[in-house]
Amino acid sequence: MSPYVLPDLAYDYAALEPHISARIMELHHSKHHKAYVDGANNALAGLDEARETGNFANINRLEKDLAFHLGGHINHSIFWTNLAPNSGGAPEGELSAAIDEFFGSFDKFQAHFTAASMGIQGSGWGVLSFDPVGKRLIIQQLFDQQGNTAQGTIPLLQLDMWEHAFYLDYQNVKADYVKAFWNIVDWGNVAKRFEAARAGASATLLIS
Ligand code: MN
C-alpha cells in the first residue's frame, strides 16, 4: 500500500513558459517530485517493518527520511498549485489587506520574500506562511525540504529555490528566476489557502 501519490498538474508542462520551461517542469514533476513520493512511501514501509520486527536500529535514518521526503512531497504539491499560466499581478481582497498590514505594502512584501528566497544558503524554499499563534503572516526560509520553520505554521505560497528548479533555464542567475516567478503566481490559490488557514487557526496548535 502506497499512501502518497504523485498529483497530476492542473496545466501542461509547457504552460508556464517562458517563465519556467517545459523541460524543467517535466523533470521537476515526473522525476524529482516522484522521488519524494516514493521516498515517503518507502520510509513509512520501513517504519512498519521496524515495528513489526521490533528492530529499531535504523529509526533515526527512517525518521529523517520521512521528514525529508514527505516534506518534499508536500512542498511540491503546494508549489504546483501556487502557479498558473496567465496569472501574476497582485493579490486582492483580504489577502491584499493582510499583506499590507503585516509587511507594510505589497512591494515591501515582494522585496522581503525575494531577499529571503535569494538568501537561502544551500537548497530550500521561500515560504509565505500563516502563523496561527500570532494570527499573522510571516515569511520563512525553509531549508532542504523540512528545516528552519516553526511548528504549526501553515504554508500559503512557496518558491522552490533548489537548483533543480531553475538551473536549466537561469543557470546561476537566481534573481531572474525569482522575478519570473512573480509572473506566474496564482494569487487566487494563495487567497484560498489564507482563508482556510485563518478558519482553522484556533484548532491548529491549541496554545492560543
Ligand atoms: Mn523542487
Coordinates of N, CA and C and ligand atoms in Angstrom, one line a residue:
M1 N 0.9 -1.2 0.0 CA 0.0 0.0 0.0 C 0.9 1.3 0.0
S2 N 0.6 2.2 -0.9 CA 1.4 3.4 -1.0 C 0.5 4.6 -0.7
P3 N 0.6 5.1 0.5 CA -0.3 6.2 0.9 C -0.1 7.5 0.1
Y4 N 1.1 7.8 -0.4 CA 1.4 9.0 -1.1 C 1.4 8.8 -2.6
V5 N 0.8 9.7 -3.3 CA 0.6 9.6 -4.8 C 1.1 10.9 -5.4
L6 N 1.8 10.8 -6.5 CA 2.2 12.0 -7.3 C 0.9 12.6 -7.9
P7 N 0.6 13.9 -7.5 CA -0.6 14.5 -8.0 C -0.4 14.9 -9.5
D8 N -1.4 14.9 -10.3 CA -1.4 15.5 -11.6 C -1.3 17.0 -11.5
L9 N -0.7 17.6 -12.5 CA -0.7 19.1 -12.6 C -2.0 19.5 -13.3
A10 N -2.5 20.7 -12.9 CA -3.7 21.3 -13.5 C -3.4 21.9 -14.8
Y11 N -2.1 21.9 -15.3 CA -1.8 22.5 -16.5 C -0.7 21.7 -17.2
D12 N -0.4 22.0 -18.5 CA 0.6 21.2 -19.2 C 2.0 21.7 -18.8
Y13 N 3.0 20.8 -19.0 CA 4.4 21.1 -18.7 C 4.8 22.4 -19.3
A14 N 4.3 22.7 -20.5 CA 4.7 23.9 -21.2 C 4.0 25.2 -20.9
A15 N 3.0 25.0 -20.0 CA 2.0 26.1 -19.8 C 2.6 27.3 -19.1
L16 N 3.7 27.1 -18.4 CA 4.3 28.2 -17.6 C 5.4 28.9 -18.4
E17 N 5.7 28.5 -19.6 CA 6.7 29.2 -20.4 C 6.2 30.6 -20.7
P18 N 7.1 31.6 -20.9 CA 8.6 31.4 -20.9 C 9.2 31.5 -19.5
H19 N 8.4 31.5 -18.5 CA 8.9 31.8 -17.1 C 9.6 30.5 -16.5
I20 N 9.0 29.4 -16.8 CA 9.6 28.1 -16.4 C 9.4 27.2 -17.7
S21 N 10.5 26.6 -18.1 CA 10.4 25.8 -19.4 C 9.7 24.5 -19.1
A22 N 9.2 23.9 -20.2 CA 8.5 22.6 -20.2 C 9.5 21.5 -19.7
R23 N 10.8 21.6 -20.1 CA 11.8 20.6 -19.8 C 12.0 20.6 -18.3
I24 N 12.1 21.8 -17.7 CA 12.2 21.8 -16.2 C 11.0 21.3 -15.5
M25 N 9.8 21.7 -16.0 CA 8.6 21.2 -15.4 C 8.5 19.7 -15.4
E26 N 8.8 19.1 -16.6 CA 8.7 17.7 -16.8 C 9.7 17.0 -15.8
L27 N 10.9 17.4 -15.8 CA 11.9 16.7 -14.9 C 11.5 16.9 -13.4
H28 N 11.1 18.2 -13.1 CA 10.8 18.5 -11.7 C 9.6 17.8 -11.2
H29 N 8.6 17.6 -12.0 CA 7.4 16.9 -11.6 C 7.5 15.4 -11.7
S30 N 7.9 14.9 -12.9 CA 7.9 13.4 -13.1 C 9.1 12.7 -12.5
K31 N 10.2 13.4 -12.2 CA 11.4 12.8 -11.6 C 11.6 13.2 -10.2
H32 N 11.8 14.5 -10.0 CA 12.1 15.0 -8.6 C 10.9 14.8 -7.6
H33 N 9.8 15.3 -8.0 CA 8.6 15.1 -7.1 C 8.3 13.7 -6.9
K34 N 8.4 12.9 -8.0 CA 8.1 11.5 -7.9 C 9.0 10.8 -6.9
A35 N 10.3 11.2 -6.9 CA 11.3 10.6 -6.0 C 10.9 10.9 -4.5
Y36 N 10.4 12.1 -4.2 CA 9.9 12.4 -2.9 C 8.7 11.5 -2.5
V37 N 7.8 11.3 -3.4 CA 6.6 10.5 -3.1 C 7.1 9.1 -2.8
D38 N 8.0 8.5 -3.7 CA 8.5 7.2 -3.4 C 9.3 7.1 -2.1
G39 N 10.1 8.1 -1.8 CA 10.9 8.1 -0.6 C 10.0 8.1 0.6
A40 N 8.9 8.9 0.6 CA 8.0 9.0 1.7 C 7.3 7.6 1.9
N41 N 6.9 7.0 0.9 CA 6.2 5.7 1.0 C 7.2 4.7 1.5
N42 N 8.5 4.7 1.0 CA 9.5 3.8 1.5 C 9.8 4.0 3.0
A43 N 9.8 5.2 3.4 CA 10.1 5.5 4.8 C 9.0 4.9 5.7
L44 N 7.7 5.1 5.3 CA 6.6 4.5 6.0 C 6.7 3.0 6.1
A45 N 7.0 2.4 4.9 CA 7.2 1.0 4.9 C 8.3 0.5 5.8
G46 N 9.4 1.2 5.8 CA 10.5 0.9 6.7 C 10.1 1.0 8.2
L47 N 9.3 2.0 8.5 CA 8.8 2.1 9.9 C 7.8 1.0 10.3
D48 N 7.0 0.6 9.3 CA 6.0 -0.5 9.5 C 6.9 -1.8 9.9
E49 N 7.9 -2.0 9.1 CA 8.7 -3.2 9.3 C 9.4 -3.1 10.6
A50 N 9.9 -1.9 11.0 CA 10.6 -1.8 12.3 C 9.7 -2.2 13.4
R51 N 8.5 -1.7 13.4 CA 7.5 -2.0 14.4 C 7.2 -3.5 14.4
E52 N 7.1 -4.1 13.2 CA 6.7 -5.5 13.1 C 7.8 -6.4 13.7
T53 N 9.1 -6.0 13.4 CA 10.2 -6.9 13.8 C 10.7 -6.5 15.2
G54 N 10.3 -5.3 15.6 CA 10.9 -4.8 16.8 C 12.4 -4.3 16.7
N55 N 12.8 -4.2 15.5 CA 14.2 -3.8 15.2 C 14.2 -2.3 14.8
F56 N 14.6 -1.5 15.8 CA 14.6 0.0 15.6 C 16.0 0.5 15.3
A57 N 16.9 -0.4 14.9 CA 18.3 0.0 14.7 C 18.4 1.2 13.7
N58 N 17.5 1.3 12.7 CA 17.5 2.3 11.7 C 16.5 3.5 12.0
I59 N 16.1 3.6 13.2 CA 15.0 4.6 13.5 C 15.4 6.0 13.1
N60 N 16.6 6.4 13.4 CA 17.0 7.8 13.1 C 17.0 8.1 11.6
R61 N 17.5 7.1 10.8 CA 17.5 7.3 9.3 C 16.1 7.3 8.8
L62 N 15.3 6.4 9.3 CA 13.9 6.3 8.8 C 13.1 7.6 9.1
E63 N 13.3 8.1 10.3 CA 12.5 9.3 10.7 C 13.0 10.5 9.9
K64 N 14.3 10.6 9.6 CA 14.9 11.7 8.8 C 14.4 11.6 7.4
D65 N 14.4 10.3 6.9 CA 13.9 10.1 5.5 C 12.4 10.5 5.4
L66 N 11.6 10.2 6.4 CA 10.2 10.5 6.4 C 10.0 12.1 6.3
A67 N 10.8 12.7 7.2 CA 10.7 14.2 7.2 C 11.1 14.8 5.9
F68 N 12.2 14.4 5.4 CA 12.7 14.9 4.1 C 11.8 14.6 2.9
H69 N 11.4 13.4 2.8 CA 10.6 13.0 1.6 C 9.2 13.5 1.7
L70 N 8.6 13.3 2.8 CA 7.2 13.9 3.0 C 7.2 15.4 2.8
G71 N 8.3 16.0 3.4 CA 8.4 17.5 3.2 C 8.5 17.8 1.7
G72 N 9.3 17.1 1.0 CA 9.4 17.3 -0.5 C 8.1 17.1 -1.2
H73 N 7.3 16.1 -0.8 CA 6.0 15.8 -1.4 C 5.1 17.0 -1.2
I74 N 5.0 17.4 0.1 CA 4.1 18.5 0.4 C 4.5 19.8 -0.2
N75 N 5.8 20.1 -0.1 CA 6.3 21.4 -0.7 C 5.9 21.5 -2.2
H76 N 6.2 20.4 -2.9 CA 5.9 20.5 -4.4 C 4.5 20.5 -4.7
S77 N 3.7 19.8 -3.9 CA 2.2 19.7 -4.1 C 1.6 21.1 -3.9
I78 N 2.2 21.9 -3.0 CA 1.7 23.3 -2.8 C 2.2 24.2 -3.9
F79 N 3.5 24.0 -4.2 CA 4.1 24.9 -5.2 C 3.4 24.8 -6.6
W80 N 3.0 23.6 -7.0 CA 2.4 23.4 -8.3 C 1.1 24.2 -8.4
T81 N 0.3 24.2 -7.2 CA -1.0 24.8 -7.2 C -0.9 26.3 -7.0
N82 N 0.3 26.8 -6.5 CA 0.5 28.2 -6.3 C 0.8 28.9 -7.7
L83 N 1.1 28.1 -8.7 CA 1.4 28.6 -10.0 C 0.3 28.3 -11.0
A84 N 0.2 29.2 -12.0 CA -0.8 29.1 -13.0 C -0.4 29.9 -14.2
P85 N -0.7 29.5 -15.4 CA -0.4 30.3 -16.6 C -1.4 31.5 -16.5
N86 N -1.0 32.6 -17.2 CA -1.8 33.8 -17.3 C -2.2 34.3 -15.9
S87 N -1.3 34.3 -15.0 CA -1.6 34.8 -13.6 C -0.7 35.9 -13.3
G88 N -0.1 35.9 -12.1 CA 0.7 37.0 -11.7 C -0.1 38.2 -11.2
G89 N 0.4 39.4 -11.3 CA -0.2 40.6 -10.8 C -0.1 40.7 -9.3
A90 N -1.2 41.1 -8.6 CA -1.1 41.3 -7.2 C -2.3 40.7 -6.5
P91 N -2.2 40.3 -5.2 CA -3.4 39.8 -4.5 C -4.5 40.8 -4.4
E92 N -5.7 40.3 -4.1 CA -6.8 41.2 -3.9 C -7.5 40.9 -2.5
G93 N -8.4 41.7 -2.2 CA -9.3 41.4 -1.0 C -8.6 41.3 0.3
E94 N -9.0 40.3 1.1 CA -8.5 40.2 2.5 C -7.0 39.8 2.5
L95 N -6.5 39.0 1.5 CA -5.1 38.7 1.4 C -4.3 40.0 1.2
S96 N -4.8 40.8 0.3 CA -4.1 42.0 0.0 C -4.0 42.9 1.2
A97 N -5.1 43.0 1.9 CA -5.1 43.8 3.2 C -4.2 43.3 4.2
A98 N -4.1 41.9 4.3 CA -3.2 41.3 5.3 C -1.8 41.5 5.0
I99 N -1.5 41.4 3.7 CA -0.1 41.7 3.3 C 0.3 43.1 3.6
D100 N -0.6 44.1 3.3 CA -0.3 45.5 3.7 C -0.1 45.6 5.2
E101 N -1.0 44.9 6.0 CA -0.9 45.0 7.4 C 0.4 44.5 8.0
F102 N 0.8 43.3 7.5 CA 1.9 42.7 8.2 C 3.3 42.9 7.5
F103 N 3.3 43.5 6.3 CA 4.5 43.7 5.6 C 4.7 45.2 5.2
G104 N 3.7 46.0 5.4 CA 3.8 47.4 5.0 C 3.1 47.7 3.7
S105 N 3.4 46.9 2.7 CA 2.8 47.1 1.3 C 3.2 45.8 0.5
F106 N 2.5 45.7 -0.6 CA 2.8 44.6 -1.5 C 4.3 44.6 -2.0
D107 N 4.7 45.8 -2.3 CA 6.1 46.0 -2.8 C 7.1 45.5 -1.7
K108 N 6.8 45.9 -0.4 CA 7.7 45.6 0.7 C 7.7 44.1 0.9
F109 N 6.5 43.5 0.8 CA 6.4 42.0 0.9 C 7.2 41.3 -0.2
Q110 N 7.1 41.8 -1.4 CA 7.8 41.2 -2.5 C 9.3 41.3 -2.3
A111 N 9.8 42.4 -1.8 CA 11.2 42.6 -1.6 C 11.7 41.7 -0.5
H112 N 10.9 41.6 0.6 CA 11.2 40.7 1.7 C 11.3 39.2 1.3
F113 N 10.2 38.8 0.6 CA 10.1 37.4 0.1 C 11.3 37.1 -0.9
T114 N 11.5 38.0 -1.7 CA 12.6 37.8 -2.7 C 14.0 37.7 -2.0
A115 N 14.2 38.6 -1.0 CA 15.5 38.5 -0.3 C 15.6 37.2 0.5
A116 N 14.5 36.8 1.1 CA 14.6 35.6 1.9 C 14.8 34.4 1.0
S117 N 14.2 34.4 -0.2 CA 14.4 33.3 -1.1 C 15.8 33.2 -1.7
M118 N 16.3 34.4 -2.1 CA 17.6 34.5 -2.7 C 18.7 34.2 -1.7
G119 N 18.4 34.5 -0.4 CA 19.4 34.4 0.6 C 19.6 33.0 1.2
I120 N 18.8 32.0 0.8 CA 18.9 30.7 1.3 C 20.2 30.1 1.0
Q121 N 20.9 29.6 2.0 CA 22.2 29.0 1.9 C 22.0 27.5 1.6
G122 N 22.4 27.1 0.4 CA 22.2 25.7 0.0 C 20.8 25.6 -0.6
S123 N 20.1 24.4 -0.4 CA 18.8 24.2 -1.0 C 17.7 24.5 0.0
G124 N 16.6 25.0 -0.6 CA 15.5 25.3 0.3 C 14.4 26.1 -0.5
W125 N 13.5 26.7 0.3 CA 12.3 27.3 -0.2 C 12.1 28.7 0.5
G126 N 11.6 29.6 -0.3 CA 11.0 30.8 0.3 C 9.5 30.5 0.6
V127 N 9.0 30.9 1.8 CA 7.7 30.5 2.1 C 6.9 31.7 2.8
L128 N 5.8 32.0 2.3 CA 4.8 32.9 3.0 C 3.9 32.0 3.8
S129 N 3.9 32.2 5.1 CA 3.1 31.3 6.0 C 2.1 32.1 6.8
F130 N 1.1 31.4 7.3 CA 0.2 31.9 8.3 C 0.6 31.3 9.6
D131 N 0.9 32.2 10.6 CA 1.3 31.7 11.9 C 0.0 31.8 12.8
P132 N -0.5 30.6 13.2 CA -1.8 30.5 14.0 C -1.7 31.0 15.4
V133 N -0.5 31.2 15.9 CA -0.3 31.7 17.3 C -0.4 33.2 17.3
G134 N 0.4 33.9 16.4 CA 0.3 35.3 16.3 C -0.8 35.8 15.4
K135 N -1.5 34.8 14.7 CA -2.5 35.1 13.8 C -2.1 36.1 12.8
R136 N -1.0 35.8 12.2 CA -0.4 36.8 11.2 C 0.4 36.1 10.1
L137 N 0.7 36.8 9.1 CA 1.5 36.3 8.0 C 3.0 36.5 8.4
I138 N 3.8 35.5 8.0 CA 5.2 35.6 8.2 C 5.9 35.0 7.0
I139 N 7.2 35.4 6.8 CA 8.0 34.8 5.7 C 9.1 34.0 6.4
Q140 N 9.2 32.7 5.8 CA 10.2 31.8 6.4 C 11.2 31.3 5.3
Q141 N 12.4 31.0 5.8 CA 13.3 30.3 4.9 C 13.3 28.8 5.3
L142 N 12.8 28.0 4.4 CA 12.7 26.5 4.7 C 14.0 25.9 4.1
F143 N 14.7 25.3 4.9 CA 16.0 24.6 4.5 C 15.7 23.2 4.0
D144 N 16.4 22.8 2.9 CA 16.1 21.5 2.3 C 14.6 21.3 2.1
Q145 N 14.0 20.3 2.6 CA 12.6 20.1 2.5 C 11.9 20.3 3.8
Q146 N 12.6 20.4 4.9 CA 12.0 20.2 6.2 C 12.6 21.0 7.4
G147 N 13.5 21.9 7.1 CA 14.2 22.6 8.3 C 13.9 24.1 8.4
N148 N 14.1 24.6 9.6 CA 14.1 26.0 9.9 C 12.8 26.7 9.8
T149 N 11.7 26.0 9.9 CA 10.4 26.7 10.1 C 9.7 26.3 11.4
A150 N 8.9 27.1 11.9 CA 8.2 26.9 13.2 C 7.1 25.8 13.0
Q151 N 6.9 25.0 14.0 CA 5.9 24.0 14.1 C 4.5 24.7 13.9
G152 N 3.6 24.1 13.1 CA 2.3 24.6 13.1 C 2.0 25.7 12.1
T153 N 3.1 26.4 11.6 CA 2.8 27.4 10.7 C 2.3 26.8 9.4
I154 N 1.4 27.5 8.7 CA 0.7 27.0 7.6 C 1.2 27.7 6.3
P155 N 1.8 26.9 5.4 CA 2.3 27.5 4.1 C 1.2 27.9 3.2
L156 N 1.4 29.1 2.7 CA 0.4 29.7 1.7 C 1.0 29.8 0.3
L157 N 2.3 30.2 0.3 CA 2.9 30.4 -1.0 C 4.4 30.0 -0.9
Q158 N 4.8 29.1 -1.8 CA 6.2 28.5 -1.7 C 6.9 28.7 -3.0
L159 N 8.2 29.1 -2.9 CA 9.0 29.2 -4.0 C 10.2 28.2 -3.9
D160 N 10.3 27.3 -4.8 CA 11.4 26.3 -4.8 C 12.7 26.9 -5.2
M161 N 13.7 27.0 -4.3 CA 15.0 27.6 -4.6 C 16.1 26.5 -4.7
W162 N 15.7 25.3 -4.8 CA 16.7 24.2 -5.2 C 17.2 24.5 -6.6
E163 N 18.4 24.2 -6.9 CA 18.9 24.4 -8.2 C 18.2 23.7 -9.3
H164 N 17.6 22.5 -8.9 CA 16.9 21.7 -10.0 C 15.7 22.5 -10.5
A165 N 15.2 23.5 -9.7 CA 14.0 24.3 -10.1 C 14.3 25.3 -11.1
F166 N 15.6 25.7 -11.3 CA 15.8 26.9 -12.2 C 17.1 26.8 -13.0
Y167 N 18.0 25.8 -12.7 CA 19.3 25.9 -13.3 C 19.3 25.8 -14.8
L168 N 18.5 24.9 -15.3 CA 18.4 24.7 -16.8 C 18.0 26.0 -17.5
D169 N 17.1 26.8 -16.9 CA 16.6 28.0 -17.5 C 17.5 29.2 -17.2
Y170 N 17.9 29.3 -16.0 CA 18.5 30.6 -15.5 C 20.0 30.4 -15.0
Q171 N 20.5 29.2 -15.1 CA 21.9 28.9 -14.6 C 22.0 29.5 -13.2
N172 N 23.0 30.3 -12.9 CA 23.2 30.8 -11.6 C 22.5 32.1 -11.3
V173 N 21.7 32.6 -12.2 CA 21.1 34.0 -12.0 C 19.7 33.8 -11.3
K174 N 19.8 33.6 -10.0 CA 18.6 33.3 -9.2 C 17.7 34.5 -9.3
A175 N 18.2 35.7 -9.4 CA 17.3 36.9 -9.4 C 16.3 36.9 -10.5
D176 N 16.8 36.4 -11.7 CA 15.8 36.4 -12.9 C 14.8 35.3 -12.7
Y177 N 15.1 34.2 -12.0 CA 14.1 33.2 -11.7 C 13.1 33.7 -10.8
V178 N 13.5 34.4 -9.7 CA 12.5 34.9 -8.7 C 11.7 36.0 -9.4
K179 N 12.3 36.8 -10.2 CA 11.5 37.8 -10.9 C 10.4 37.1 -11.8
A180 N 10.8 36.1 -12.5 CA 9.9 35.4 -13.4 C 8.7 34.7 -12.6
F181 N 9.1 34.3 -11.4 CA 8.1 33.6 -10.5 C 6.9 34.5 -10.3
W182 N 7.1 35.8 -10.1 CA 6.0 36.7 -9.8 C 5.0 36.8 -10.9
N183 N 5.4 36.4 -12.1 CA 4.5 36.5 -13.3 C 3.6 35.3 -13.4
I184 N 3.8 34.2 -12.5 CA 3.0 33.0 -12.6 C 2.4 32.6 -11.3
V185 N 2.4 33.5 -10.3 CA 1.8 33.2 -9.0 C 0.3 33.3 -9.2
D186 N -0.4 32.3 -8.7 CA -1.9 32.3 -8.8 C -2.4 32.8 -7.4
W187 N -2.6 34.1 -7.3 CA -3.0 34.7 -6.1 C -4.3 34.2 -5.6
G188 N -5.2 33.8 -6.5 CA -6.5 33.2 -6.1 C -6.2 31.9 -5.2
N189 N -5.2 31.1 -5.6 CA -4.9 29.9 -4.8 C -4.3 30.3 -3.5
V190 N -3.5 31.3 -3.4 CA -2.9 31.8 -2.2 C -4.0 32.3 -1.2
A191 N -4.9 33.0 -1.8 CA -6.0 33.6 -1.0 C -6.9 32.5 -0.4
K192 N -7.1 31.5 -1.2 CA -7.9 30.3 -0.7 C -7.2 29.7 0.5
R193 N -5.9 29.5 0.4 CA -5.1 28.9 1.4 C -5.1 29.8 2.7
F194 N -5.1 31.1 2.5 CA -5.1 32.1 3.6 C -6.5 31.9 4.3
E195 N -7.5 31.9 3.6 CA -8.9 31.8 4.2 C -9.0 30.5 5.0
A196 N -8.5 29.4 4.4 CA -8.6 28.1 5.1 C -7.7 28.1 6.4
A197 N -6.5 28.7 6.3 CA -5.6 28.7 7.4 C -6.2 29.5 8.6
R198 N -6.8 30.7 8.2 CA -7.4 31.5 9.3 C -8.6 30.8 9.9
A199 N -9.4 30.1 9.1 CA -10.6 29.5 9.6 C -10.2 28.3 10.6
G200 N -9.0 27.7 10.3 CA -8.6 26.6 11.2 C -7.6 26.9 12.2
A201 N -7.3 28.2 12.3 CA -6.2 28.7 13.2 C -6.3 28.3 14.6
S202 N -7.5 28.5 15.2 CA -7.7 28.3 16.6 C -7.5 26.8 17.0
A203 N -7.7 25.9 16.0 CA -7.5 24.5 16.4 C -6.2 23.9 16.0
T204 N -5.3 24.7 15.4 CA -4.1 24.2 14.8 C -3.1 23.7 15.9
L205 N -2.9 24.6 16.9 CA -1.9 24.2 17.9 C -2.5 24.2 19.3
L206 N -3.7 24.7 19.5 CA -4.3 24.7 20.8 C -3.5 25.4 21.9
I207 N -2.7 26.4 21.5 CA -2.0 27.1 22.5 C -2.4 28.6 22.5
S208 N -3.3 29.0 21.7 CA -3.7 30.4 21.7 C -5.1 30.5 21.2
Ligands
MN1 MN 11.9 21.0 -6.3

